[in-house]
Coordinates of N, CA and C in Angstrom, one line a residue:
X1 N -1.7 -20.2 -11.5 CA -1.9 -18.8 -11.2 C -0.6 -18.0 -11.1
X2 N -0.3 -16.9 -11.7 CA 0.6 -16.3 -11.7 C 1.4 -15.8 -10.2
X3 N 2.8 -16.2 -9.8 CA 2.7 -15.5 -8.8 C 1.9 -15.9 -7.4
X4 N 1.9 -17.5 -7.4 CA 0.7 -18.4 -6.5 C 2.1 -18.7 -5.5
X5 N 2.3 -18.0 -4.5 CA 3.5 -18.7 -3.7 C 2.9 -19.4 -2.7
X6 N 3.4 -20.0 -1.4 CA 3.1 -20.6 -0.7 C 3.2 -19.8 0.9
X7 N 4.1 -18.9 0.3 CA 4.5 -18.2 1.9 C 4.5 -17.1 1.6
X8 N 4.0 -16.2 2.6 CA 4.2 -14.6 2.5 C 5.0 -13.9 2.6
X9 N 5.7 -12.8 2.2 CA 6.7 -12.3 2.3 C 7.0 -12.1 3.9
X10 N 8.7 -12.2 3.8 CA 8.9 -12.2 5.5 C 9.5 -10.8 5.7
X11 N 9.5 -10.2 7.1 CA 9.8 -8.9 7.2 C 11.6 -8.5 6.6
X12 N 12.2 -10.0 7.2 CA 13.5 -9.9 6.7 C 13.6 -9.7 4.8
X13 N 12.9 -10.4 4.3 CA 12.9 -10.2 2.8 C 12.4 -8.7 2.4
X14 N 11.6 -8.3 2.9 CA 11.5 -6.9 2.9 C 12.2 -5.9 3.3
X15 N 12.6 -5.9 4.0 CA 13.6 -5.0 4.9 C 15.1 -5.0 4.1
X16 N 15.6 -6.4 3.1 CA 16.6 -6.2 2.4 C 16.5 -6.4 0.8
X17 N 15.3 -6.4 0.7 CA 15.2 -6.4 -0.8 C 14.2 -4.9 -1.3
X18 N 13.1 -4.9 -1.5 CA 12.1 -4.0 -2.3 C 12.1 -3.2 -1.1
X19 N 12.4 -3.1 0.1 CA 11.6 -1.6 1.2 C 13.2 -1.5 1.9
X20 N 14.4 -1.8 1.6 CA 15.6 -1.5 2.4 C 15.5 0.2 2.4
X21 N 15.9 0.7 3.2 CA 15.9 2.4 3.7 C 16.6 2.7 2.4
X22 N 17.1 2.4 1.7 CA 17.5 3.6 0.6 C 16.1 3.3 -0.8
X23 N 15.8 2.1 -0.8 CA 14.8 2.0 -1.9 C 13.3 2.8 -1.6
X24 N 13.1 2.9 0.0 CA 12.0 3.6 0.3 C 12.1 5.0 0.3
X25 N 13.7 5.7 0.4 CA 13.8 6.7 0.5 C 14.0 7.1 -1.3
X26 N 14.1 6.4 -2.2 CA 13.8 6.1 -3.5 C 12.7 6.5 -3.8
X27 N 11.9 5.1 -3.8 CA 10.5 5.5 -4.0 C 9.5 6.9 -3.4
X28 N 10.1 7.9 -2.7 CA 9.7 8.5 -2.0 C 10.0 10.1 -3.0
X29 N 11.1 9.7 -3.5 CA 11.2 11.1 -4.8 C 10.3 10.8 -6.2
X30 N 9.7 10.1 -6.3 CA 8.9 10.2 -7.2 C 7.4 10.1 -7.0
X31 N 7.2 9.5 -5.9 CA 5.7 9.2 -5.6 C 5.7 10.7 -4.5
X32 N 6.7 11.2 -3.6 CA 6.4 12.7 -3.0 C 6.6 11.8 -1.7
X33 N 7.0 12.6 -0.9 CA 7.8 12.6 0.4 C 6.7 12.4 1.2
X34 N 6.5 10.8 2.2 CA 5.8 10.1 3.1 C 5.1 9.1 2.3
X35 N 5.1 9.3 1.1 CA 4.8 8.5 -0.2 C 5.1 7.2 -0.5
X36 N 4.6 5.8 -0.8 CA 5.6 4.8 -1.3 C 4.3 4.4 -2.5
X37 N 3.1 4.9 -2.9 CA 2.3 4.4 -3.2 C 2.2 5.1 -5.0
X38 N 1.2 4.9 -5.6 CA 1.3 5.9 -7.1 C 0.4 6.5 -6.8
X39 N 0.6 7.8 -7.2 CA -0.3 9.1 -6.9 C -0.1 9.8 -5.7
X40 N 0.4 9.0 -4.9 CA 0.5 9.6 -3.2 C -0.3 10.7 -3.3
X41 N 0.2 11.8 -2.5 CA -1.4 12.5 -2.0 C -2.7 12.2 -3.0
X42 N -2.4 12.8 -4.4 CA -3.3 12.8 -5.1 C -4.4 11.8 -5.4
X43 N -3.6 10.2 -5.3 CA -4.9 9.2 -4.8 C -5.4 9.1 -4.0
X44 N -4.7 9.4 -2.7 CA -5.4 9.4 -1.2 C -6.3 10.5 -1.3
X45 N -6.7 11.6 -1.8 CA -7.4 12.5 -1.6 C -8.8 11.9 -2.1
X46 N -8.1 11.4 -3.4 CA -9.4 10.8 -3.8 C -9.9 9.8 -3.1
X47 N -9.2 9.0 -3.0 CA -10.0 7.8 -2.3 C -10.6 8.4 -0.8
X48 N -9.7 8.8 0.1 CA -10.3 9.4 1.2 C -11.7 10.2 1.2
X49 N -11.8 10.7 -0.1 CA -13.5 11.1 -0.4 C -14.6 10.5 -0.4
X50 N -14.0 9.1 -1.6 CA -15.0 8.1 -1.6 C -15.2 7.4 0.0
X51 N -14.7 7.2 0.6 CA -14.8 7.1 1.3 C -15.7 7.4 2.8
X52 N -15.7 9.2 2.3 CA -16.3 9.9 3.3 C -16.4 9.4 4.8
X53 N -15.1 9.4 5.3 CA -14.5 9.8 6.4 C -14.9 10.7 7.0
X54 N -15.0 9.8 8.7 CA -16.1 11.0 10.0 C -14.9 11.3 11.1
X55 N -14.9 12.5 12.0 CA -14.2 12.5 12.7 C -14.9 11.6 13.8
X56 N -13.4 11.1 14.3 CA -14.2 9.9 15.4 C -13.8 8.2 15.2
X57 N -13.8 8.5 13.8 CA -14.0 6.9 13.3 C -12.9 6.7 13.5
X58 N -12.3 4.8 13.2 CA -11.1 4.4 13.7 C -10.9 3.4 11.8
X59 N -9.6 3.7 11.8 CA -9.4 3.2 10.6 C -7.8 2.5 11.0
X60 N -7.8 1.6 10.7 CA -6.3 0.3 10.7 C -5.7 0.6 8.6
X61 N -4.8 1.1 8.8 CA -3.9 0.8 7.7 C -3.2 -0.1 7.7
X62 N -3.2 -0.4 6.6 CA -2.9 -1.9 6.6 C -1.5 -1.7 5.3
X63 N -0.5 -1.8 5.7 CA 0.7 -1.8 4.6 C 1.2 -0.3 4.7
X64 N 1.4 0.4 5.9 CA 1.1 1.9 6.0 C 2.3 2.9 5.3
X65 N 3.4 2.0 4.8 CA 4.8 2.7 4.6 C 5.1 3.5 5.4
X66 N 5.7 4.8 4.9 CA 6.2 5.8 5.6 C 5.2 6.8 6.1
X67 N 3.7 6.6 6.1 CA 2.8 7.2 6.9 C 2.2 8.3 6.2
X68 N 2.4 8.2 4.8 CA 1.2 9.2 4.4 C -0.5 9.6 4.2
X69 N -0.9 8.0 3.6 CA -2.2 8.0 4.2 C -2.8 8.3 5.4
X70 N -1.5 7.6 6.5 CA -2.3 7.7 8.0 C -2.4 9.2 8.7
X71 N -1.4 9.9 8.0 CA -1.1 11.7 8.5 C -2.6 12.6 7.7
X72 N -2.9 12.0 6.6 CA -3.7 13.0 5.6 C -5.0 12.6 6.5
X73 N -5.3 11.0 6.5 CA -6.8 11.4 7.0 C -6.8 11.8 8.4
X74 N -6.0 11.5 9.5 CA -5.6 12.2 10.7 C -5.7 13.7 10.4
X75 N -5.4 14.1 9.8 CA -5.1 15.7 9.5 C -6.7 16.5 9.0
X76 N -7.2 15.7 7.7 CA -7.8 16.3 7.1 C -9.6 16.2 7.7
X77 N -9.4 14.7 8.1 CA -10.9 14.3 8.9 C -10.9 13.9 10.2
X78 N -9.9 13.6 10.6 CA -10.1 14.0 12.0 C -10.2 12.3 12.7
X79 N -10.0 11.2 12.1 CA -10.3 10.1 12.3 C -9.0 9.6 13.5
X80 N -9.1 8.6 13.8 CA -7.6 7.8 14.6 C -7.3 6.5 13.8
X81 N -6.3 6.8 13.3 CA -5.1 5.7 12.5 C -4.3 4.7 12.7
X82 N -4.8 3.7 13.2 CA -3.5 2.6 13.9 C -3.3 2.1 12.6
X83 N -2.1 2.4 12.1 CA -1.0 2.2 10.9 C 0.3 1.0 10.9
X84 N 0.0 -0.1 10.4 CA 0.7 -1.2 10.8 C 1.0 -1.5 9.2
X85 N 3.0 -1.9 9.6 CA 3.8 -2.5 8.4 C 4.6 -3.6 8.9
X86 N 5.2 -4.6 8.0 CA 5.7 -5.6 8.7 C 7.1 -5.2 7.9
X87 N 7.9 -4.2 6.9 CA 8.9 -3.4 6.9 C 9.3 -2.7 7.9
X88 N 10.2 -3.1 8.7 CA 10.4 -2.1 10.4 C 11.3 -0.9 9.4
X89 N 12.0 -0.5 8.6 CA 12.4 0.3 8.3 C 11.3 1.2 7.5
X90 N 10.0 0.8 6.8 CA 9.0 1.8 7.0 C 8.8 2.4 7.7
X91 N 8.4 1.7 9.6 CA 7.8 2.1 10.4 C 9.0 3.1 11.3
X92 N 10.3 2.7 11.2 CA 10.8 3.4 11.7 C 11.0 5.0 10.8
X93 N 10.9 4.8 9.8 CA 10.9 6.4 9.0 C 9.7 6.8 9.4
X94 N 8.5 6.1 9.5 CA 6.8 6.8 9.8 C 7.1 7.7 11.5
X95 N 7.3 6.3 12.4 CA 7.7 7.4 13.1 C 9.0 8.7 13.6
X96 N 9.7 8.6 13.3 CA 10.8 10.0 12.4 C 9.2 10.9 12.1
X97 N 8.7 10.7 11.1 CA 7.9 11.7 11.0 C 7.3 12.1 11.5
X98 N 6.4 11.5 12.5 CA 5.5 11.4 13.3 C 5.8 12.3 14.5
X99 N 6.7 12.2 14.9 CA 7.6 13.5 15.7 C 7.2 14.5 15.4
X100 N 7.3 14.5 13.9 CA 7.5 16.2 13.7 C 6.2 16.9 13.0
X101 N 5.3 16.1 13.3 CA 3.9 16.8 12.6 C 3.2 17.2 14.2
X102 N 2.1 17.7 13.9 CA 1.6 18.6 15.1 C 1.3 17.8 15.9
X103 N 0.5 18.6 17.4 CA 0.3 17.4 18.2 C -1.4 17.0 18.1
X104 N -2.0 17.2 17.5 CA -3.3 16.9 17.1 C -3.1 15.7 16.6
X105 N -2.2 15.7 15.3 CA -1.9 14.1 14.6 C -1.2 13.3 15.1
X106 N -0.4 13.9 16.0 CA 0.0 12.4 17.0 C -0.5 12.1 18.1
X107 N -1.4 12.8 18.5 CA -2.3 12.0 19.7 C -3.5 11.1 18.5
X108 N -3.9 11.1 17.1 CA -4.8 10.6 16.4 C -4.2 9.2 15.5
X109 N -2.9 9.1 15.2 CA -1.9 8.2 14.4 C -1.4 7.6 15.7
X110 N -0.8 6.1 15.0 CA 0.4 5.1 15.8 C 0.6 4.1 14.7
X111 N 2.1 3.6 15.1 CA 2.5 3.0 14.1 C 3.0 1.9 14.9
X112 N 2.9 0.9 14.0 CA 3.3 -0.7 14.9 C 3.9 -1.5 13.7
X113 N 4.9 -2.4 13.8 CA 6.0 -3.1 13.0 C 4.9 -4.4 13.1
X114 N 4.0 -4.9 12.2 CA 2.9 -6.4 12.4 C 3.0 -7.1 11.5
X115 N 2.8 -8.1 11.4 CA 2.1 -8.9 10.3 C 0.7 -9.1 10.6
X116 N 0.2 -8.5 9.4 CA -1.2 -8.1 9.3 C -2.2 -9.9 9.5
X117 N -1.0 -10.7 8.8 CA -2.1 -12.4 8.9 C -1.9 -12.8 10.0
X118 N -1.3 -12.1 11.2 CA -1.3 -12.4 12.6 C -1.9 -11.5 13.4
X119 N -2.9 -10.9 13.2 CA -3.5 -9.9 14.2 C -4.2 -10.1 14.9
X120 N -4.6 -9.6 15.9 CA -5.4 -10.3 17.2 C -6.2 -9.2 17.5
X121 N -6.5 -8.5 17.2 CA -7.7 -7.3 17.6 C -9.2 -7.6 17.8
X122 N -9.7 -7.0 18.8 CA -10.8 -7.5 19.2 C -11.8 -7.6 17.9
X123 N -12.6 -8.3 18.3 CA -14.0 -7.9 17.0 C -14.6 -6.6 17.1
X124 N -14.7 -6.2 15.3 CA -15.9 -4.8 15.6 C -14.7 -3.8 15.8
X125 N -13.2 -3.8 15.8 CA -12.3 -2.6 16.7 C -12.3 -1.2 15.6
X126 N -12.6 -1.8 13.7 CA -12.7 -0.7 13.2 C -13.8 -0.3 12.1
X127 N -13.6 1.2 12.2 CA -14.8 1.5 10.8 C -14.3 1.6 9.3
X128 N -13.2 1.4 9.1 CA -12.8 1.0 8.0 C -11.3 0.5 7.8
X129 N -10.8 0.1 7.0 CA -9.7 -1.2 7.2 C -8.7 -0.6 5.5
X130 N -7.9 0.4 5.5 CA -7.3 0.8 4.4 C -6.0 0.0 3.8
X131 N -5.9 0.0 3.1 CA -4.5 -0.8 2.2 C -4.2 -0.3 0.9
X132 N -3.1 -0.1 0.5 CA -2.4 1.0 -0.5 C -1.4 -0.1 -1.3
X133 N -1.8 -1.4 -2.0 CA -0.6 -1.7 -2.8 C 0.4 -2.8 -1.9
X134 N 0.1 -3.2 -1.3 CA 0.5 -4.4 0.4 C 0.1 -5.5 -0.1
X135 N -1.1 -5.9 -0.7 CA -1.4 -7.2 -0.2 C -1.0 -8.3 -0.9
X136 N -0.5 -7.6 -2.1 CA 0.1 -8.6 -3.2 C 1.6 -9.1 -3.0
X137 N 1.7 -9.0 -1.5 CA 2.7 -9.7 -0.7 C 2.1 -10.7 0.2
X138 N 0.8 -10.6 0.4 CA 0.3 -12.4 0.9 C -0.2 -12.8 0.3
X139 N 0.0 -14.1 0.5 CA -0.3 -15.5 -0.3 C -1.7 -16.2 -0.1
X140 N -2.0 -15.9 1.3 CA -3.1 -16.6 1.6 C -4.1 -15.4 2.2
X141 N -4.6 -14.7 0.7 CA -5.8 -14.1 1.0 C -6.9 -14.1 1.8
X142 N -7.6 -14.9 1.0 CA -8.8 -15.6 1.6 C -8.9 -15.6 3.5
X143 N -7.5 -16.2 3.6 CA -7.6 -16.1 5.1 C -7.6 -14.7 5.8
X144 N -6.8 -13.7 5.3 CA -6.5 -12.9 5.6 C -7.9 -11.9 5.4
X145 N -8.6 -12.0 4.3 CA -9.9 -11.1 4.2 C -10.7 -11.6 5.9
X146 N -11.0 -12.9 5.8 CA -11.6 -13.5 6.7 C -11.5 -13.3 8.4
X147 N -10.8 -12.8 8.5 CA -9.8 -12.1 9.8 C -9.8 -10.6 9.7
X148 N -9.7 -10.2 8.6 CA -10.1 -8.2 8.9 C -11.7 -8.0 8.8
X149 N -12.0 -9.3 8.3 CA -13.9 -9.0 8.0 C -14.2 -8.9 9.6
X150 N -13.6 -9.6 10.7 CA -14.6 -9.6 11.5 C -13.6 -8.6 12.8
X151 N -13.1 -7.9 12.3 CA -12.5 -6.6 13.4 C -12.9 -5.5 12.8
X152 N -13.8 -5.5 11.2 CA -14.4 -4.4 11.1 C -16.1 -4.2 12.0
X153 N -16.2 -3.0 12.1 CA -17.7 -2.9 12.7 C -19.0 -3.0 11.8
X154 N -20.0 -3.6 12.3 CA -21.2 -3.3 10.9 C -21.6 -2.5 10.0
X155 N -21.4 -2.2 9.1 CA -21.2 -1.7 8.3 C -20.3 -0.7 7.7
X156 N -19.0 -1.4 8.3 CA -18.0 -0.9 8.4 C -17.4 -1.4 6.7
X157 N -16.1 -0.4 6.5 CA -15.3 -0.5 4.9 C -14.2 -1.2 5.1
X158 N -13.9 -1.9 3.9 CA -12.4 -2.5 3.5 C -12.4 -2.1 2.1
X159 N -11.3 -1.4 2.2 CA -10.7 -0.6 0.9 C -9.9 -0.5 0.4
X160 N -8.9 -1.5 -0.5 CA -8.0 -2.1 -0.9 C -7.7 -1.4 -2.4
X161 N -6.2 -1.0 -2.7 CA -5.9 -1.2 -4.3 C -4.8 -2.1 -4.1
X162 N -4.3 -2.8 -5.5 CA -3.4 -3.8 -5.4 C -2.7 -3.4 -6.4
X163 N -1.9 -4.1 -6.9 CA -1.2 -4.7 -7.9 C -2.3 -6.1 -8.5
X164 N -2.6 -6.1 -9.4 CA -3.7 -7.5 -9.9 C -2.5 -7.8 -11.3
X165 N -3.0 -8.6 -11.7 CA -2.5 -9.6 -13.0 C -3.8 -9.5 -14.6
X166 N -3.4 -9.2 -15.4 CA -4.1 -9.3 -16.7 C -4.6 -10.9 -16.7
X167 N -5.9 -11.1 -17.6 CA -6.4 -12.6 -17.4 C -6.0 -13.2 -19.6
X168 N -4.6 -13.1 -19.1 CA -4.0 -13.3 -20.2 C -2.5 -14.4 -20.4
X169 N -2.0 -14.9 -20.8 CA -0.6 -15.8 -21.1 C 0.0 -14.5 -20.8
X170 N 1.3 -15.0 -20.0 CA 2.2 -13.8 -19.2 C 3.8 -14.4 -20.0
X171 N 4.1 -13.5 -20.3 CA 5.4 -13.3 -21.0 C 6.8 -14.1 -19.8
X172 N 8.1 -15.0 -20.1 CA 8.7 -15.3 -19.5 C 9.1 -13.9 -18.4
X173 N 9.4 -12.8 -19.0 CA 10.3 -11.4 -18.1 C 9.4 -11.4 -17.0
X174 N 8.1 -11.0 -17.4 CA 7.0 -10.5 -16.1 C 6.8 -11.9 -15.0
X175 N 7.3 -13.2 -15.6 CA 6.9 -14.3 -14.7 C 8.1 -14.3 -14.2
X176 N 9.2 -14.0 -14.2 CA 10.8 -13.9 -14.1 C 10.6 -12.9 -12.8
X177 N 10.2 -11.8 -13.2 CA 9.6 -10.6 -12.6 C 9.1 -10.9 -11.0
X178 N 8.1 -11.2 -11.4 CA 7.0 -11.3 -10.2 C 7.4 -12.5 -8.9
X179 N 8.1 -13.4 -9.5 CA 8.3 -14.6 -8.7 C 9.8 -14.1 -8.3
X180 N 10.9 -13.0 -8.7 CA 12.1 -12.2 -7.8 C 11.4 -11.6 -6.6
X181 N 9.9 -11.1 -7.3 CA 9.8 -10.2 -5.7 C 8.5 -10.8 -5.2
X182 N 8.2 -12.0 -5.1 CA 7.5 -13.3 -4.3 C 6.3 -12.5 -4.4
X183 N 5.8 -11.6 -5.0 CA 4.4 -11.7 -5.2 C 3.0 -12.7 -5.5
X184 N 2.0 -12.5 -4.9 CA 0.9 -13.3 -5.1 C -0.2 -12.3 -5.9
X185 N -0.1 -12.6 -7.6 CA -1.2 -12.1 -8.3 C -2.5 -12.5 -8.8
X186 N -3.1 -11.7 -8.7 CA -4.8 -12.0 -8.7 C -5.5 -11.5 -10.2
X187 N -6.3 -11.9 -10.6 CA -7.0 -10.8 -11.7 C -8.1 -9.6 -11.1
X188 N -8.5 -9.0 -11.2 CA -9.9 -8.2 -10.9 C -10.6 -8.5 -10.1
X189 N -10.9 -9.3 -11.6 CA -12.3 -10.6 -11.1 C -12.2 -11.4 -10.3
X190 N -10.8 -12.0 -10.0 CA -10.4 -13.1 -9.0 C -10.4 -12.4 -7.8
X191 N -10.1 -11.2 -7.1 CA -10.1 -10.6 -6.5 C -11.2 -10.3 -5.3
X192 N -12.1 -9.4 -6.8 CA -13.5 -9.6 -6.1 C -14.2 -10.9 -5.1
X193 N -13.9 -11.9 -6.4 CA -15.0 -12.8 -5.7 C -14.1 -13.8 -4.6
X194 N -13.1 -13.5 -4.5 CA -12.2 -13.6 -3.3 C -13.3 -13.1 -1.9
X195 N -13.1 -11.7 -1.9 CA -13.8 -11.1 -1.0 C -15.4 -11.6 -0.8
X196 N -16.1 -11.6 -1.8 CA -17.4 -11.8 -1.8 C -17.6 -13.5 -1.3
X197 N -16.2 -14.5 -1.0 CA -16.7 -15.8 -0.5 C -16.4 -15.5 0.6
X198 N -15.2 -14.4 1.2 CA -15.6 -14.0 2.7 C -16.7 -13.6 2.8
X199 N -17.1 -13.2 3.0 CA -19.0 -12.6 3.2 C -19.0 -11.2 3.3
X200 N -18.5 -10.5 2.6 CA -18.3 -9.3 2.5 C -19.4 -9.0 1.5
X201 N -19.9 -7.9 1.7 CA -21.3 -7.3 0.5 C -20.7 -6.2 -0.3
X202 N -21.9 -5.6 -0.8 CA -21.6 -4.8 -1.9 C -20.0 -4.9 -2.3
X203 N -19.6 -6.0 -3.3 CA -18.0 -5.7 -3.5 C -17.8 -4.8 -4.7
X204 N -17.7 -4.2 -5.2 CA -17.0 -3.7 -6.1 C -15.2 -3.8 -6.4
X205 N -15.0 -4.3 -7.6 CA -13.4 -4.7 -8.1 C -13.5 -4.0 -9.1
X206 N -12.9 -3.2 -9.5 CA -12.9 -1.9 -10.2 C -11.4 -2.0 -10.5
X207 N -11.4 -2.0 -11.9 CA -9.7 -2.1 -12.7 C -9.2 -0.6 -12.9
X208 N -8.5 0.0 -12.5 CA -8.1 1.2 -12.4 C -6.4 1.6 -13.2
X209 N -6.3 0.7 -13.9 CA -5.2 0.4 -15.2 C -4.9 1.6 -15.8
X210 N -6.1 2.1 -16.6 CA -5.6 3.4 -17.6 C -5.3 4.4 -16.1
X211 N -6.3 4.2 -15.8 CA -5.5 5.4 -14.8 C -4.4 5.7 -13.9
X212 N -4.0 4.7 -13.8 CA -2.7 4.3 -13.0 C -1.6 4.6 -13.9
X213 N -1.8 4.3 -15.0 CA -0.9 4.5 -15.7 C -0.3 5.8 -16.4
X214 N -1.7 6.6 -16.0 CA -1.6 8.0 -16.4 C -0.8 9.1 -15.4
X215 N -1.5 8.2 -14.2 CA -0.8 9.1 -13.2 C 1.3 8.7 -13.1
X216 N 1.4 7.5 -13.7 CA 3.0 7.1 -13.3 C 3.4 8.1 -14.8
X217 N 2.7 7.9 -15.8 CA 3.4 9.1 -16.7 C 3.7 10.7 -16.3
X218 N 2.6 10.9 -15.7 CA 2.6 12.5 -14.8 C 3.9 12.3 -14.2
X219 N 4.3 11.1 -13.0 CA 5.3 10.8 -12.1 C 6.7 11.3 -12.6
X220 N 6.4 10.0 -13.6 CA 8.1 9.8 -14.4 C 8.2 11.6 -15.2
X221 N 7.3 12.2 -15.7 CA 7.5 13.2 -16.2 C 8.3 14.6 -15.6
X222 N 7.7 14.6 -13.9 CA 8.4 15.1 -13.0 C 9.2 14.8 -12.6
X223 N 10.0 13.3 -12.6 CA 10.9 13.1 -12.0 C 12.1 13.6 -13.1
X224 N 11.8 12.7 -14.1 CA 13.4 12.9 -15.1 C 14.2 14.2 -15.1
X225 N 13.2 15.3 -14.9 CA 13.7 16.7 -14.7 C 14.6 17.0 -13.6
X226 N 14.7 15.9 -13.0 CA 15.2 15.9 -11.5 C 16.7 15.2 -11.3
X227 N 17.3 14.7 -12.4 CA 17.8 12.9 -12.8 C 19.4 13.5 -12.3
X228 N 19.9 14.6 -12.6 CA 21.1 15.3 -11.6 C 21.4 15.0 -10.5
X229 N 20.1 15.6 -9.6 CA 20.1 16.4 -8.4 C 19.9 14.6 -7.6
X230 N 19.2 13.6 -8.3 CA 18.4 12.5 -7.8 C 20.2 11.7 -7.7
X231 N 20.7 11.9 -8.9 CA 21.5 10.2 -8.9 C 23.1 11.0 -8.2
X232 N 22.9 12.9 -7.7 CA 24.2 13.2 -6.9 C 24.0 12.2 -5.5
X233 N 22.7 12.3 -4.9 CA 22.1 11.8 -3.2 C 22.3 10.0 -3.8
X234 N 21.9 9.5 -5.2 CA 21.5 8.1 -5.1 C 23.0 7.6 -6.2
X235 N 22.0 6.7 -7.3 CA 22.9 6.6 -8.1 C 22.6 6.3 -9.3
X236 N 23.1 6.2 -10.2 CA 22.6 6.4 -12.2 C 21.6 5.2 -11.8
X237 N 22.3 4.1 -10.8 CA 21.7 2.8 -11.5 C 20.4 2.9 -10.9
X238 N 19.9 3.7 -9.6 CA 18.8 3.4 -8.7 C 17.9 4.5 -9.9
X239 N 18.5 5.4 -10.5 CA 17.8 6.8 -11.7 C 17.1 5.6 -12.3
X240 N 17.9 4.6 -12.9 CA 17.4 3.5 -14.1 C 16.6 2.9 -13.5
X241 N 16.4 2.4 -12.3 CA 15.5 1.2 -11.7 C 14.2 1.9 -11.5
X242 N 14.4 3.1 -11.1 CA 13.0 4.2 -11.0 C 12.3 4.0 -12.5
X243 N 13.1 4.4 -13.5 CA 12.5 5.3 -14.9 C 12.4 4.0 -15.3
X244 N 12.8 2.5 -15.4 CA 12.5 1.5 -16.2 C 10.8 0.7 -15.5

């Protein structure tokens, strides 16, 4: 299996490799400021539809970065956000922001430094369980589905996008790739029925490829126009690590 590690990423690996304060403040000029995800607002809008979000309800983020998801549905539906990263320099930029948005959304949002395969929350604690592009940093899924299935409430959501793997022979670069930044990759289909041996119902694993890809062309389109102003604050090489 592509990307089959044995251990999950540690806060320390994160904190100085892929999420160090300058890479998040990186990723943050092209995906849009509170951003670390593809599409930022514009996928969350979407998804937060599907969704159909009640004020009232309680939703756990799961991988929350710098707090954009958890500010939009706070904001837009009225819900309460407990938003957990195991990057402490995410969480300390989330709350930086969190300061300075009204006081409606911060009596509705919180943010906590966790590891999500250590949580201890009571049973039933939420009505839906969001994740943005996280979980392809644990290793041991399975367990981890198995452990948010039962802190959601009955008939409660788990609503995940990842990073997945093509169900194809993987080229030496992308295996080179994936195993620098300790990822654990899944296909689709392997995904799905991951969740469906937890005992989760209706799953749907839905490949969202072309479109992901459409929206990082929109991204990169807006950014390069920017490539001056980007590499005076950063630098040519962090310009290249974005656009490659």
């Amino acid at each position: 299996m592509v990307g089959s590690n044995t251990t999950n990423a540690s806060q320390e690996f994160l904190d100085t490799h892929q999420y160090s304060l300058n890479s998040i403040l990186k990723y943050e000029r092209i995906f849009g400021h509170n951003w670390v995800s593809t599409g930022g607002e514009k996928t969350t809008k979407e998804f937060c539809e599907r969704l159909a979000l009640k004020p009232g309800q309680r939703v756990l983020d799961v991988g929350c970065g710098t707090g954009g998801s958890a500010f939009y549905m706070a904001e837009k539906y009225g819900v309460s956000v407990h938003a957990v990263d195991l990057s402490s320099h995410m969480i300390v930029v989330a709350k930086q922001r969190l300061a300075n948005t009204t006081k409606a959304v911060q009596e509705k949002v919180t943010f906590d430094i966790e590891d999500i395969t250590k949580c201890s929350y009571p049973a039933e604690s939420f009505d839906v369980i969001y994740s943005r592009d996280s979980i392809l940093h644990i290793a041991e899924k399975e367990e981890l589905f198995k452990s948010l299935r039962n802190i959601l409430k009955p008939g409660g959501i788990l609503f995940i996008t990842d990073y997945c793997r093509g169900d194809q022979e993987h080229s030496p670069q992308f295996l080179e790739y994936v195993d620098s930044k300790g990822y654990d990759l899944r296909t689709v289909k392997e995904y799905g029925k991951v969740l469906e041996s937890c005992g989760y119902h209706n799953v749907i694993a839905e490949d969202r490829t072309q479109n992901f890809i459409s929206i990082l062309a929109e991204e990169l389109g807006r950014f390069e126009p920017t490539k001056d102003a980007f590499v005076k604050e950063f630098s040519i090489a962090d310009y290249a690590d974005i656009v490659d």
